[in-house]
mmCIF file of C-alpha atoms and ligand atoms in Angstrom:
data_model
loop_
_atom_site.group_PDB
_atom_site.id
_atom_site.type_symbol
_atom_site.label_atom_id
_atom_site.label_comp_id
_atom_site.label_asym_id
_atom_site.label_seq_id
_atom_site.Cartn_x
_atom_site.Cartn_y
_atom_site.Cartn_z
ATOM 1 C CA MET A 1 73.499 79.513 175.133
ATOM 2 C CA LYS A 2 70.538 81.718 175.930
ATOM 3 C CA ILE A 3 70.042 83.121 179.620
ATOM 4 C CA LEU A 4 67.069 84.836 180.795
ATOM 5 C CA ILE A 5 67.217 88.146 182.794
ATOM 6 C CA ILE A 6 64.409 89.171 184.805
ATOM 7 C CA HIS A 7 63.668 92.300 186.506
ATOM 8 C CA GLY A 8 60.793 92.710 189.096
ATOM 9 C CA PRO A 9 58.738 95.415 190.242
ATOM 10 C CA ASN A 10 59.971 98.905 191.034
ATOM 11 C CA LEU A 11 63.433 98.105 189.149
ATOM 12 C CA ASN A 12 62.097 100.065 186.144
ATOM 13 C CA LEU A 13 62.644 103.167 188.455
ATOM 14 C CA LEU A 14 66.019 102.266 189.231
ATOM 15 C CA GLY A 15 68.599 105.786 189.192
ATOM 16 C CA THR A 16 65.921 107.612 190.687
ATOM 17 C CA ARG A 17 64.486 105.307 193.294
ATOM 18 C CA GLU A 18 66.029 105.481 196.769
ATOM 19 C CA THR A 19 69.609 105.947 195.421
ATOM 20 C CA GLY A 20 71.029 105.616 198.876
ATOM 21 C CA ILE A 21 70.228 102.135 198.694
ATOM 22 C CA TYR A 22 69.876 101.099 195.053
ATOM 23 C CA GLY A 23 72.817 103.467 193.599
ATOM 24 C CA SER A 24 72.346 105.918 190.920
ATOM 25 C CA LYS A 25 72.585 103.580 187.732
ATOM 26 C CA SER A 26 69.752 102.924 185.771
ATOM 27 C CA ILE A 27 68.118 99.971 184.738
ATOM 28 C CA ASP A 28 69.442 100.660 181.229
ATOM 29 C CA GLU A 29 72.903 101.363 182.321
ATOM 30 C CA ILE A 30 72.679 97.840 184.179
ATOM 31 C CA ASN A 31 71.201 96.114 181.128
ATOM 32 C CA ASN A 32 74.068 97.605 178.824
ATOM 33 C CA SER A 33 76.590 96.299 181.204
ATOM 34 C CA LEU A 34 74.884 92.717 181.112
ATOM 35 C CA ASN A 35 75.117 92.941 177.591
ATOM 36 C CA GLY A 36 78.465 93.660 177.457
ATOM 37 C CA LEU A 37 79.393 91.134 179.679
ATOM 38 C CA ALA A 38 77.138 88.545 177.863
ATOM 39 C CA LYS A 39 79.190 89.179 174.806
ATOM 40 C CA GLU A 40 82.437 88.696 176.622
ATOM 41 C CA LEU A 41 81.105 85.373 177.934
ATOM 42 C CA GLY A 42 79.713 84.460 174.619
ATOM 43 C CA VAL A 43 76.068 83.939 175.431
ATOM 44 C CA GLU A 44 72.671 85.415 174.376
ATOM 45 C CA ILE A 45 70.636 87.209 176.834
ATOM 46 C CA ALA A 46 67.115 88.227 176.902
ATOM 47 C CA ILE A 47 66.183 90.988 179.538
ATOM 48 C CA LYS A 48 62.665 91.518 180.630
ATOM 49 C CA GLN A 49 61.266 93.998 183.638
ATOM 50 C CA SER A 50 57.618 93.658 184.817
ATOM 51 C CA ASN A 51 55.654 95.007 187.920
ATOM 52 C CA HIS A 52 53.305 92.191 188.055
ATOM 53 C CA GLU A 53 53.455 88.757 189.634
ATOM 54 C CA GLY A 54 51.622 87.102 187.009
ATOM 55 C CA GLU A 55 53.538 88.508 184.400
ATOM 56 C CA ILE A 56 56.836 87.185 185.629
ATOM 57 C CA VAL A 57 55.198 83.468 186.377
ATOM 58 C CA ASP A 58 54.473 83.765 182.669
ATOM 59 C CA MET A 59 57.914 84.825 181.659
ATOM 60 C CA ILE A 60 59.600 81.779 183.914
ATOM 61 C CA GLN A 61 56.947 79.342 182.418
ATOM 62 C CA LYS A 62 57.698 80.304 179.035
ATOM 63 C CA SER A 63 61.364 80.106 179.672
ATOM 64 C CA LYS A 64 61.978 76.480 178.178
ATOM 65 C CA ASN A 65 64.717 77.755 175.619
ATOM 66 C CA TYR A 66 66.694 79.340 178.162
ATOM 67 C CA ARG A 67 69.616 77.503 180.145
ATOM 68 C CA ALA A 68 69.440 79.527 183.120
ATOM 69 C CA ILE A 69 67.508 82.469 184.790
ATOM 70 C CA VAL A 70 68.991 85.422 186.706
ATOM 71 C CA ILE A 71 66.112 86.862 188.665
ATOM 72 C CA ASN A 72 65.629 90.057 190.785
ATOM 73 C CA PRO A 73 62.618 89.304 192.020
ATOM 74 C CA ALA A 74 62.504 92.862 194.354
ATOM 75 C CA ALA A 75 59.472 92.931 196.731
ATOM 76 C CA TYR A 76 58.245 89.779 195.354
ATOM 77 C CA THR A 77 61.238 87.938 196.919
ATOM 78 C CA HIS A 78 59.428 88.119 200.365
ATOM 79 C CA THR A 79 55.994 87.305 199.404
ATOM 80 C CA SER A 80 55.813 85.588 196.052
ATOM 81 C CA ILE A 81 55.110 81.684 196.527
ATOM 82 C CA ALA A 82 53.699 81.897 192.753
ATOM 83 C CA ILE A 83 57.079 82.641 191.644
ATOM 84 C CA ARG A 84 58.893 80.118 193.748
ATOM 85 C CA ASP A 85 56.492 77.540 192.238
ATOM 86 C CA ALA A 86 57.228 78.627 188.849
ATOM 87 C CA ILE A 87 60.940 78.301 189.296
ATOM 88 C CA THR A 88 60.434 74.701 190.727
ATOM 89 C CA ALA A 89 58.017 73.763 188.089
ATOM 90 C CA VAL A 90 60.212 74.845 184.891
ATOM 91 C CA ASN A 91 63.329 73.042 186.601
ATOM 92 C CA ILE A 92 65.562 75.562 184.900
ATOM 93 C CA PRO A 93 68.557 76.837 187.271
ATOM 94 C CA ALA A 94 67.556 79.995 188.677
ATOM 95 C CA VAL A 95 70.108 82.630 190.375
ATOM 96 C CA GLU A 96 68.679 85.065 192.587
ATOM 97 C CA VAL A 97 70.054 88.548 192.640
ATOM 98 C CA HIS A 98 69.639 91.678 194.898
ATOM 99 C CA LEU A 99 71.464 95.209 194.426
ATOM 100 C CA SER A 100 71.048 95.677 198.496
ATOM 101 C CA ASN A 101 72.242 93.264 201.094
ATOM 102 C CA ILE A 102 68.813 92.064 202.089
ATOM 103 C CA HIS A 103 70.241 90.304 205.177
ATOM 104 C CA GLN A 104 71.226 93.685 206.734
ATOM 105 C CA ARG A 105 67.867 95.343 206.285
ATOM 106 C CA GLU A 106 64.662 95.333 207.735
ATOM 107 C CA GLU A 107 63.272 91.912 209.109
ATOM 108 C CA PHE A 108 60.834 91.400 206.556
ATOM 109 C CA ARG A 109 63.590 91.664 203.789
ATOM 110 C CA GLN A 110 65.643 88.906 205.468
ATOM 111 C CA LYS A 111 63.335 86.443 204.239
ATOM 112 C CA SER A 112 63.278 85.277 200.703
ATOM 113 C CA LEU A 113 60.618 82.570 199.482
ATOM 114 C CA ILE A 114 62.974 81.983 196.736
ATOM 115 C CA ALA A 115 66.405 81.318 197.809
ATOM 116 C CA PRO A 116 65.298 77.735 198.755
ATOM 117 C CA VAL A 117 64.600 76.662 195.320
ATOM 118 C CA ALA A 118 67.310 78.948 193.863
ATOM 119 C CA ALA A 119 70.789 77.793 192.436
ATOM 120 C CA GLY A 120 72.241 80.303 194.617
ATOM 121 C CA GLN A 121 71.743 84.411 195.831
ATOM 122 C CA VAL A 122 73.823 87.456 195.043
ATOM 123 C CA SER A 123 73.054 90.194 197.420
ATOM 124 C CA GLY A 124 74.735 93.383 198.007
ATOM 125 C CA PHE A 125 77.072 94.239 195.482
ATOM 126 C CA GLY A 126 74.866 97.256 193.892
ATOM 127 C CA PRO A 127 74.464 96.482 189.812
ATOM 128 C CA GLU A 128 77.418 94.191 189.888
ATOM 129 C CA SER A 129 75.064 91.570 191.667
ATOM 130 C CA TYR A 130 73.758 91.031 188.211
ATOM 131 C CA MET A 131 76.940 90.502 186.492
ATOM 132 C CA LEU A 132 78.018 88.132 189.341
ATOM 133 C CA GLY A 133 74.633 86.223 188.972
ATOM 134 C CA LEU A 134 75.148 86.108 185.084
ATOM 135 C CA ARG A 135 78.513 84.465 185.457
ATOM 136 C CA ALA A 136 76.943 81.951 187.935
ATOM 137 C CA ALA A 137 74.202 80.880 185.444
ATOM 138 C CA VAL A 138 76.440 80.557 182.662
ATOM 139 C CA SER A 139 78.838 78.354 184.963
ATOM 140 C CA ILE A 140 75.818 76.444 186.308
ATOM 141 C CA ALA A 141 74.506 75.888 182.910
ATOM 142 C CA ASN A 142 77.773 74.518 181.353
ATOM 143 C CA ALA A 143 78.536 72.487 184.478
ATOM 144 C CA LYS A 144 74.821 70.980 183.758
ATOM 145 C CA LYS A 145 75.586 70.461 180.117
ATOM 146 C CA GLU A 146 78.843 68.682 180.769
ATOM 147 C CA ALA A 147 76.959 66.487 183.549
ATOM 148 C CA VAL A 148 74.238 65.304 180.747
HETATM 149 C C1 DQA B 201 65.592 94.313 195.937
HETATM 150 C C2 DQA B 201 65.511 93.969 197.467
HETATM 151 C C3 DQA B 201 64.030 93.881 197.921
HETATM 152 O O1 DQA B 201 63.776 94.056 199.224
HETATM 153 C C4 DQA B 201 63.307 95.356 197.312
HETATM 154 O O2 DQA B 201 61.768 95.124 197.393
HETATM 155 C C5 DQA B 201 63.655 95.560 195.929
HETATM 156 C C6 DQA B 201 65.129 95.757 195.541
HETATM 157 C C7 DQA B 201 67.407 94.449 196.016
HETATM 158 O O3 DQA B 201 67.588 94.489 194.650
HETATM 159 O O4 DQA B 201 68.062 95.163 196.685
HETATM 160 O O5 DQA B 201 62.773 96.189 195.265
HETATM 161 O O6 DQA B 201 65.540 93.146 195.247
#
């Protein structure tokens, strides 16, 4: 089983960016933990990062060989109808993840355009949000397989 993990804009700066909010772990450290968990769960993962909305749309459109997507759309969470439409178009379950608890933050961050089309949202557990998101993605993909 293959799962696609997408990091959105500015997440390449993790570890130095607003560490009080996003923590001190770099994206490479998070990706290492994800690779370790994937091994443990017996799944294959591909991890991508982009600062560009259209590139993220392309990644989602090309995700047909994946059974689920784990995505931190970062700032595009709050603005991107294009990413939302891409998720709906491919019909692959997507788990939305956030390091911070977006519901405790500024009003503009409390609204997610992605959440209504996501299988679910994990928000507020720091890097652990990604691990929980991957576990959820695997479990949803397995459940979908059984239902077929
Ligand atoms: C974020 C929350 C977003 O509001 C913000 O724009 C980010 C990161 C998070 O992981 O907490 O870049 O998605």
